[in-house]
CSV table of N, CA and C in Angstrom, one decimal:
chain,number,residue,atom,x,y,z
P,1,MET,N,-4.8,1.9,40.9
P,1,MET,CA,-3.7,2.8,39.9
P,1,MET,C,-3.0,1.7,39.3
P,2,LYS,N,-3.0,0.2,39.8
P,2,LYS,CA,-2.4,-0.7,38.8
P,2,LYS,C,-2.9,-1.1,37.5
P,3,GLN,N,-4.3,-1.1,37.4
P,3,GLN,CA,-4.8,-1.5,36.6
P,3,GLN,C,-4.6,-0.4,35.5
P,4,LYS,N,-4.4,0.9,35.7
P,4,LYS,CA,-4.0,1.9,34.8
P,4,LYS,C,-2.8,1.8,33.9
P,5,ILE,N,-2.0,1.3,35.1
P,5,ILE,CA,-0.8,1.2,34.6
P,5,ILE,C,-0.6,0.2,33.2
P,6,VAL,N,-1.1,-0.8,33.9
P,6,VAL,CA,-1.3,-1.9,33.2
P,6,VAL,C,-1.9,-1.6,31.4
P,7,PHE,N,-2.9,-1.2,31.8
P,7,PHE,CA,-3.7,-0.4,30.4
P,7,PHE,C,-3.2,0.5,29.8
P,8,VAL,N,-2.0,1.6,30.3
P,8,VAL,CA,-1.3,2.1,29.4
P,8,VAL,C,-0.3,1.5,29.0
P,9,LEU,N,0.0,0.8,29.3
P,9,LEU,CA,1.6,-0.5,29.0
P,9,LEU,C,1.3,-1.7,27.7
P,10,ILE,N,0.0,-1.8,28.1
P,10,ILE,CA,-0.9,-2.5,26.7
P,10,ILE,C,-0.9,-2.0,25.5
P,11,THR,N,-1.5,-0.7,25.9
P,11,THR,CA,-2.0,0.2,25.0
P,11,THR,C,-0.5,0.7,24.0
P,12,ILE,N,0.3,0.9,25.2
P,12,ILE,CA,1.9,1.2,24.2
P,12,ILE,C,2.5,0.3,23.3
P,13,THR,N,2.0,-1.3,24.1
P,13,THR,CA,2.9,-2.1,23.2
P,13,THR,C,2.0,-2.8,22.0
P,14,ILE,N,0.7,-2.4,22.0
P,14,ILE,CA,-0.2,-2.6,21.0
P,14,ILE,C,0.1,-1.5,19.9
P,15,SER,N,0.3,-0.2,20.2
P,15,SER,CA,0.5,0.7,19.0
P,15,SER,C,1.7,0.6,18.5
P,16,THR,N,2.9,0.3,19.3
P,16,THR,CA,4.1,0.3,18.4
P,16,THR,C,4.1,-1.3,18.2
P,17,PHE,N,3.5,-2.2,17.8
P,17,PHE,CA,3.6,-3.4,17.7
P,17,PHE,C,2.9,-3.0,15.8
P,18,CYS,N,1.7,-2.4,15.9
P,18,CYS,CA,0.7,-2.0,14.9
P,18,CYS,C,1.6,-1.1,13.9
P,19,TYR,N,2.3,-0.2,14.7
P,19,TYR,CA,3.2,1.1,14.0
P,19,TYR,C,4.4,0.1,13.2
P,20,SER,N,4.6,-1.0,14.1
P,20,SER,CA,6.4,-1.6,13.4
P,20,SER,C,5.8,-2.1,12.0
P,21,GLN,N,5.1,-2.2,11.7
P,21,GLN,CA,4.3,-2.7,10.3
P,21,GLN,C,5.4,-2.0,9.7
P,22,CYS,N,5.1,-0.4,9.3
P,22,CYS,CA,5.9,0.7,8.7
P,22,CYS,C,7.2,0.4,8.1
P,23,ASP,N,7.7,0.4,9.2
P,23,ASP,CA,9.3,-0.5,9.4
P,23,ASP,C,9.8,-1.2,8.1
P,24,LYS,N,8.9,-2.6,8.1
P,24,LYS,CA,9.4,-3.6,7.5
P,24,LYS,C,9.5,-3.5,6.4
P,25,LYS,N,10.0,-4.4,5.6
P,25,LYS,CA,9.9,-4.7,4.0
P,25,LYS,C,8.9,-5.6,4.0
P,26,ILE,N,8.2,-4.9,2.9
P,26,ILE,CA,6.9,-5.7,2.8
P,26,ILE,C,6.7,-5.8,1.3
P,27,VAL,N,6.0,-7.3,0.9
P,27,VAL,CA,5.8,-7.8,-0.4
P,27,VAL,C,4.1,-7.4,-0.7
P,28,LEU,N,3.6,-7.0,-1.4
P,28,LEU,CA,2.3,-7.4,-1.8
P,28,LEU,C,2.2,-7.5,-3.0
P,29,ALA,N,1.1,-8.4,-3.3
P,29,ALA,CA,0.8,-8.9,-4.7
P,29,ALA,C,-0.7,-9.4,-5.0
P,30,ALA,N,-1.0,-8.8,-6.6
P,30,ALA,CA,-2.3,-8.8,-6.8
P,30,ALA,C,-2.6,-9.6,-8.4
P,31,THR,N,-3.5,-10.3,-8.3
P,31,THR,CA,-3.8,-10.9,-10.4
P,31,THR,C,-4.9,-9.8,-10.2
P,32,GLY,N,-5.1,-9.1,-11.1
P,32,GLY,CA,-6.0,-8.4,-11.6
P,32,GLY,C,-6.0,-7.1,-11.1
P,33,VAL,N,-6.9,-6.1,-12.2
P,33,VAL,CA,-6.9,-4.7,-11.7
P,33,VAL,C,-8.3,-4.2,-11.9
P,34,GLU,N,-8.6,-3.4,-11.4
P,34,GLU,CA,-10.1,-2.3,-12.1
P,34,GLU,C,-9.3,-1.1,-12.4
P,35,VAL,N,-9.5,-0.3,-13.3
P,35,VAL,CA,-9.0,0.8,-13.9
P,35,VAL,C,-10.3,2.0,-13.4
P,36,LEU,N,-10.0,2.7,-13.1
P,36,LEU,CA,-11.3,3.5,-12.4
P,36,LEU,C,-11.3,5.1,-13.1
P,37,ASP,N,-12.5,5.2,-13.5
P,37,ASP,CA,-12.4,6.4,-13.9
P,37,ASP,C,-12.6,8.1,-12.7
P,38,ASP,N,-12.8,9.3,-13.4
P,38,ASP,CA,-12.8,10.4,-12.2
P,38,ASP,C,-13.7,10.2,-11.0
P,39,ASN,N,-14.7,9.5,-11.4
P,39,ASN,CA,-15.9,9.0,-10.7
P,39,ASN,C,-15.5,7.9,-9.1
P,40,ASN,N,-14.6,6.7,-9.8
P,40,ASN,CA,-14.6,5.9,-8.9
P,40,ASN,C,-15.0,4.7,-9.9
P,41,ASP,N,-16.0,5.1,-10.9
P,41,ASP,CA,-16.5,3.9,-11.8
P,41,ASP,C,-15.5,3.4,-12.4
P,42,VAL,N,-15.7,1.7,-12.5
P,42,VAL,CA,-14.9,0.4,-13.1
P,42,VAL,C,-15.0,1.1,-14.3
P,43,LYS,N,-13.8,1.4,-14.8
P,43,LYS,CA,-13.7,1.7,-16.7
P,43,LYS,C,-13.3,0.9,-17.3
P,44,ILE,N,-12.1,-0.3,-17.0
P,44,ILE,CA,-11.6,-1.5,-17.4
P,44,ILE,C,-11.7,-2.7,-16.8
P,45,LYS,N,-11.9,-3.7,-16.7
P,45,LYS,CA,-11.4,-4.7,-15.4
P,45,LYS,C,-10.6,-5.6,-16.1
P,46,ASP,N,-9.4,-5.7,-15.9
P,46,ASP,CA,-8.0,-6.5,-16.4
P,46,ASP,C,-8.3,-7.9,-14.9
P,47,THR,N,-8.5,-9.1,-15.4
P,47,THR,CA,-8.5,-10.1,-14.3
P,47,THR,C,-7.2,-10.9,-14.4
P,48,GLU,N,-6.5,-10.5,-15.7
P,48,GLU,CA,-5.3,-11.5,-15.4
P,48,GLU,C,-3.9,-11.1,-15.3
P,49,ARG,N,-3.9,-9.8,-15.1
P,49,ARG,CA,-2.5,-8.9,-15.2
P,49,ARG,C,-2.3,-9.0,-13.8
P,50,VAL,N,-0.9,-9.5,-13.6
P,50,VAL,CA,0.0,-9.8,-12.2
P,50,VAL,C,0.7,-8.6,-12.0
P,51,THR,N,0.6,-8.1,-10.6
P,51,THR,CA,1.5,-7.4,-10.2
P,51,THR,C,2.3,-7.4,-9.0
P,52,THR,N,3.2,-7.4,-9.0
P,52,THR,CA,3.8,-7.5,-7.4
P,52,THR,C,4.7,-5.9,-7.0
P,53,ILE,N,4.5,-5.6,-5.8
P,53,ILE,CA,5.4,-4.1,-5.2
P,53,ILE,C,6.0,-4.7,-3.6
P,54,ASN,N,7.2,-4.2,-3.7
P,54,ASN,CA,7.9,-4.5,-3.1
P,54,ASN,C,8.0,-3.1,-2.2
P,55,TYR,N,8.1,-2.7,-1.1
P,55,TYR,CA,8.7,-1.4,-0.6
P,55,TYR,C,9.0,-1.8,1.0
P,56,ASP,N,10.0,-0.5,1.2
P,56,ASP,CA,10.2,-0.3,2.9
P,56,ASP,C,9.7,1.1,3.2
P,57,SER,N,10.3,1.8,4.3
P,57,SER,CA,10.5,2.8,4.5
P,57,SER,C,10.9,4.0,3.3
P,58,LYS,N,11.9,3.5,2.5
P,58,LYS,CA,12.4,4.6,1.8
P,58,LYS,C,12.1,4.3,0.1
P,59,VAL,N,12.2,2.8,-0.3
P,59,VAL,CA,12.0,2.6,-1.3
P,59,VAL,C,11.2,2.0,-2.0
P,60,ILE,N,10.5,1.9,-3.1
P,60,ILE,CA,9.4,1.4,-3.9
P,60,ILE,C,9.9,0.4,-5.3
P,61,GLU,N,9.4,-0.8,-5.3
P,61,GLU,CA,9.5,-1.8,-6.7
P,61,GLU,C,7.9,-2.0,-7.0
P,62,VAL,N,7.8,-1.3,-8.2
P,62,VAL,CA,6.2,-1.7,-8.8
P,62,VAL,C,6.9,-2.8,-10.2
P,63,ILE,N,6.3,-4.0,-10.0
P,63,ILE,CA,6.6,-5.2,-11.0
P,63,ILE,C,5.3,-5.7,-11.8
P,64,THR,N,5.2,-5.7,-13.1
P,64,THR,CA,4.2,-6.3,-13.8
P,64,THR,C,5.1,-7.2,-15.1
P,65,GLU,N,3.9,-7.5,-15.5
P,65,GLU,CA,4.4,-8.4,-17.1
P,65,GLU,C,5.4,-7.2,-17.9
P,66,ASN,N,5.0,-6.2,-18.1
P,66,ASN,CA,5.5,-5.1,-18.7
P,66,ASN,C,6.7,-4.5,-18.4
P,67,ASN,N,6.8,-4.2,-17.1
P,67,ASN,CA,8.1,-3.6,-16.9
P,67,ASN,C,8.0,-3.5,-15.1
P,68,THR,N,9.5,-2.9,-15.1
P,68,THR,CA,9.5,-2.9,-13.5
P,68,THR,C,10.0,-1.5,-13.2
P,69,ARG,N,9.3,-0.7,-12.1
P,69,ARG,CA,9.7,0.9,-12.0
P,69,ARG,C,10.0,1.0,-10.6
P,70,HIS,N,10.8,1.7,-10.3
P,70,HIS,CA,11.4,1.9,-9.3
P,70,HIS,C,11.3,3.4,-8.6
P,71,GLY,N,11.0,3.8,-7.7
P,71,GLY,CA,10.9,4.8,-7.1
P,71,GLY,C,11.5,5.0,-5.5
P,72,THR,N,11.0,6.2,-5.0
P,72,THR,CA,11.4,6.7,-3.6
P,72,THR,C,10.0,6.8,-2.8
P,73,ILE,N,10.0,6.3,-1.6
P,73,ILE,CA,9.0,7.1,-0.9
P,73,ILE,C,9.2,8.3,0.1
P,74,ASP,N,8.1,9.2,-0.2
P,74,ASP,CA,8.5,10.3,0.3
P,74,ASP,C,7.8,10.3,1.9
P,75,SER,N,6.7,9.5,2.2
P,75,SER,CA,5.8,9.6,3.4
P,75,SER,C,5.2,8.2,3.5
P,76,ILE,N,4.9,7.6,5.2
P,76,ILE,CA,4.4,6.6,5.1
P,76,ILE,C,3.6,6.8,6.3
P,77,TYR,N,2.2,6.1,6.3
P,77,TYR,CA,1.7,6.0,7.6
P,77,TYR,C,0.8,4.8,7.8
P,78,CYS,N,0.9,4.1,9.1
P,78,CYS,CA,0.3,2.8,9.3
P,78,CYS,C,-0.3,3.1,10.4
P,79,ASN,N,-1.8,2.3,10.3
P,79,ASN,CA,-2.2,2.1,11.4
P,79,ASN,C,-2.9,0.4,11.6
P,80,TRP,N,-2.9,0.0,12.0
P,80,TRP,CA,-3.1,-1.5,11.8
P,80,TRP,C,-3.7,-2.2,13.0
P,81,LYS,N,-4.9,-2.3,13.4
P,81,LYS,CA,-5.6,-3.2,14.4
P,81,LYS,C,-5.2,-4.5,14.6
P,82,ILE,N,-5.0,-5.6,13.2
P,82,ILE,CA,-4.5,-6.9,13.4
P,82,ILE,C,-3.4,-6.5,12.1
P,83,PRO,N,-2.3,-6.7,12.3
P,83,PRO,CA,-1.3,-6.5,11.2
P,83,PRO,C,-1.6,-7.6,10.1
P,84,PHE,N,-1.2,-6.7,8.5
P,84,PHE,CA,-1.7,-7.0,7.9
P,84,PHE,C,-3.1,-7.8,7.7
P,85,LYS,N,-4.1,-7.5,8.5
P,85,LYS,CA,-5.4,-7.9,8.2
P,85,LYS,C,-6.1,-7.0,8.4
P,86,GLU,N,-6.3,-6.1,8.7
P,86,GLU,CA,-7.2,-5.1,9.7
P,86,GLU,C,-6.7,-3.6,9.9
P,87,GLY,N,-6.6,-2.9,8.9
P,87,GLY,CA,-6.1,-1.3,8.9
P,87,GLY,C,-6.0,-0.5,8.0
P,88,LYS,N,-5.0,0.4,7.9
P,88,LYS,CA,-4.6,1.3,6.6
P,88,LYS,C,-3.2,1.1,6.6
P,89,THR,N,-2.9,1.7,5.1
P,89,THR,CA,-1.6,1.8,5.0
P,89,THR,C,-1.6,3.3,4.3
P,90,PHE,N,-1.1,4.5,4.1
P,90,PHE,CA,-1.0,5.3,3.4
P,90,PHE,C,0.6,5.4,2.6
P,91,ILE,N,1.1,5.6,1.7
P,91,ILE,CA,2.4,5.8,0.9
P,91,ILE,C,2.1,6.7,-0.2
P,92,ARG,N,2.8,7.9,-0.1
P,92,ARG,CA,3.3,9.0,-0.8
P,92,ARG,C,4.8,8.8,-1.0
P,93,GLY,N,5.0,8.6,-2.5
P,93,GLY,CA,5.8,8.4,-3.1
P,93,GLY,C,6.1,9.2,-4.6
P,94,LYS,N,7.7,8.9,-5.3
P,94,LYS,CA,8.0,9.0,-6.8
P,94,LYS,C,8.0,7.9,-7.6
P,95,LEU,N,7.8,7.7,-8.7
P,95,LEU,CA,7.9,6.4,-9.5
P,95,LEU,C,8.8,7.1,-10.5
P,96,SER,N,9.9,6.5,-11.2
P,96,SER,CA,10.7,6.8,-12.3
P,96,SER,C,10.5,5.7,-13.9
P,97,PHE,N,10.6,6.9,-14.4
P,97,PHE,CA,10.4,6.4,-16.0
P,97,PHE,C,11.5,6.2,-16.5
P,98,GLU,N,11.6,5.4,-18.0
P,98,GLU,CA,12.8,5.6,-18.7
P,98,GLU,C,13.0,7.1,-19.4
P,99,ASN,N,12.3,7.7,-19.5
P,99,ASN,CA,12.4,9.1,-20.1
P,99,ASN,C,13.1,10.2,-19.2
P,100,GLY,N,12.8,9.4,-17.8
P,100,GLY,CA,13.5,10.7,-16.9
P,100,GLY,C,12.2,11.4,-16.1
P,101,ASP,N,11.0,11.0,-16.4
P,101,ASP,CA,10.1,11.7,-16.1
P,101,ASP,C,9.9,10.9,-14.3
P,102,GLN,N,9.4,11.5,-13.4
P,102,GLN,CA,8.7,11.1,-11.9
P,102,GLN,C,7.8,11.6,-11.5
P,103,TRP,N,6.9,10.8,-11.5
P,103,TRP,CA,5.4,11.0,-11.2
P,103,TRP,C,5.1,10.5,-9.7
P,104,VAL,N,4.4,11.4,-8.8
P,104,VAL,CA,4.1,10.9,-7.8
P,104,VAL,C,3.1,10.0,-7.9
P,105,ILE,N,2.9,9.3,-7.0
P,105,ILE,CA,2.3,8.1,-6.6
P,105,ILE,C,1.9,7.9,-5.3
P,106,LYS,N,0.5,7.7,-5.0
P,106,LYS,CA,-0.2,7.9,-3.9
P,106,LYS,C,-0.9,6.1,-3.7
P,107,LEU,N,-0.6,5.6,-2.1
P,107,LEU,CA,-0.9,4.3,-2.4
P,107,LEU,C,-1.8,4.3,-1.2
P,108,THR,N,-2.8,3.4,-1.2
P,108,THR,CA,-3.9,3.0,0.3
P,108,THR,C,-3.9,1.5,-0.2
P,109,ILE,N,-3.5,1.0,1.3
P,109,ILE,CA,-3.8,-0.4,1.5
P,109,ILE,C,-4.8,-0.4,2.5
P,110,ASN,N,-5.8,-1.0,2.2
P,110,ASN,CA,-7.1,-1.0,3.1
P,110,ASN,C,-7.2,-2.5,3.4
P,111,GLY,N,-7.6,-2.9,4.6
P,111,GLY,CA,-7.6,-4.0,5.5
P,111,GLY,C,-8.9,-4.4,5.8
P,112,LYS,N,-9.7,-4.9,5.9
P,112,LYS,CA,-11.2,-4.9,6.5
P,112,LYS,C,-12.4,-6.0,6.1
P,113,ASP,N,-12.6,-6.6,7.0
P,113,ASP,CA,-13.6,-7.6,6.8
P,113,ASP,C,-13.0,-8.9,6.2
P,114,GLY,N,-11.8,-9.0,6.1
P,114,GLY,CA,-11.0,-10.2,5.9
P,114,GLY,C,-10.4,-9.7,4.1
P,115,LYS,N,-10.8,-8.7,3.8
P,115,LYS,CA,-10.5,-8.2,2.2
P,115,LYS,C,-9.3,-7.3,2.4
P,116,LEU,N,-8.0,-7.5,1.5
P,116,LEU,CA,-7.1,-6.6,1.4
P,116,LEU,C,-7.2,-5.7,0.0
P,117,THR,N,-7.2,-4.7,0.0
P,117,THR,CA,-7.3,-3.6,-1.2
P,117,THR,C,-6.3,-2.7,-1.3
P,118,LEU,N,-5.6,-2.4,-2.8
P,118,LEU,CA,-4.4,-1.6,-2.7
P,118,LEU,C,-5.6,-0.2,-3.6
P,119,LEU,N,-5.1,0.8,-3.6
P,119,LEU,CA,-5.8,2.0,-4.7
P,119,LEU,C,-4.6,2.8,-4.9
P,120,ALA,N,-4.4,2.8,-6.0
P,120,ALA,CA,-3.3,3.5,-6.7
P,120,ALA,C,-3.8,4.7,-7.6
P,121,ASP,N,-2.8,5.6,-7.5
P,121,ASP,CA,-3.5,7.6,-7.9
P,121,ASP,C,-2.1,7.7,-8.1
P,122,MET,N,-1.7,8.1,-9.2
P,122,MET,CA,-0.7,8.7,-9.6
P,122,MET,C,-1.2,10.3,-10.1
P,123,GLU,N,-0.4,11.2,-9.7
P,123,GLU,CA,-0.5,12.7,-10.1
P,123,GLU,C,-0.1,12.8,-11.7
P,124,HIS,N,-0.8,12.6,-12.6
P,124,HIS,CA,-0.3,12.6,-13.7
P,124,HIS,C,-1.6,13.2,-14.8
P,125,PRO,N,-1.8,13.6,-15.6
P,125,PRO,CA,-3.2,13.6,-16.4
P,125,PRO,C,-3.5,12.6,-17.2
P,126,ASP,N,-2.5,11.7,-17.8
P,126,ASP,CA,-2.6,10.3,-18.3
P,126,ASP,C,-2.9,9.0,-17.4
P,127,ALA,N,-2.7,9.1,-16.4
P,127,ALA,CA,-2.6,8.1,-15.1
P,127,ALA,C,-4.2,8.0,-14.7
P,128,ASN,N,-4.8,6.9,-14.6
P,128,ASN,CA,-5.8,6.6,-14.0
P,128,ASN,C,-5.7,5.9,-12.8
P,129,LYS,N,-6.7,5.8,-11.7
P,129,LYS,CA,-6.7,5.4,-10.4
P,129,LYS,C,-6.8,3.7,-10.9
P,130,MET,N,-6.2,3.0,-10.3
P,130,MET,CA,-6.3,1.4,-10.1
P,130,MET,C,-6.6,1.0,-8.9
P,131,LEU,N,-7.6,0.0,-8.8
P,131,LEU,CA,-7.6,-0.9,-7.7
P,131,LEU,C,-7.2,-2.1,-7.4
P,132,PHE,N,-6.8,-2.6,-6.8
P,132,PHE,CA,-6.4,-4.1,-6.7
P,132,PHE,C,-7.2,-4.8,-5.7
P,133,VAL,N,-7.2,-5.7,-5.7
P,133,VAL,CA,-7.6,-6.8,-4.6
P,133,VAL,C,-6.4,-7.5,-4.2
P,134,LEU,N,-5.6,-7.7,-3.2
P,134,LEU,CA,-4.1,-8.0,-2.7
P,134,LEU,C,-4.8,-9.6,-2.7
P,135,ASN,N,-3.6,-10.6,-3.0
P,135,ASN,CA,-3.8,-11.8,-2.7
P,135,ASN,C,-2.3,-12.2,-1.8
P,136,LYS,N,-1.5,-11.3,-1.4
P,136,LYS,CA,-0.5,-11.3,-1.0
P,136,LYS,C,-0.1,-10.2,0.1
P,137,PHE,N,0.1,-10.0,1.2
P,137,PHE,CA,0.6,-8.6,2.1
P,137,PHE,C,1.3,-9.1,3.0
P,138,GLU,N,2.6,-8.9,3.2
P,138,GLU,CA,3.2,-9.8,3.9
P,138,GLU,C,4.8,-9.0,4.0
P,139,GLU,N,5.3,-9.3,5.4
P,139,GLU,CA,6.7,-9.0,5.4
P,139,GLU,C,7.7,-9.9,4.2
P,140,SER,N,8.2,-9.0,3.9
P,140,SER,CA,9.2,-9.5,2.9
P,140,SER,C,10.1,-10.6,3.7
P,141,LYS,N,10.8,-11.8,3.3
P,141,LYS,CA,11.5,-12.6,4.1
P,141,LYS,C,13.2,-12.2,3.3
């Protein structure tokens, strides 16, 4: 009986710790991007584009050399076995543009076998999916 109680407490602790990553202020960064077509084949590869994304559970900021976009987050889900290393985060939100448009954006952060990636998909006919290999994914200080 004691073993079952200890197991349940350990499971709750690990689950809380892994989920708590969703509640943190996060920064991620990448140098380079692959623009994907509808079949997820690489259409364009840019090895020099620098992108930084800051977000928490409510707001998001996407910074590139050309502009900075701000938006709101509608939903976020995290499941990390090893925080910031092994797991997934799904984010859905809206980014604002100069002309007043707001586009729905879906972000998937994936950590597997020591590789961290970000798949960005905007719900707009002129937008492409973009795949970033992250060189930074951590709690913002």
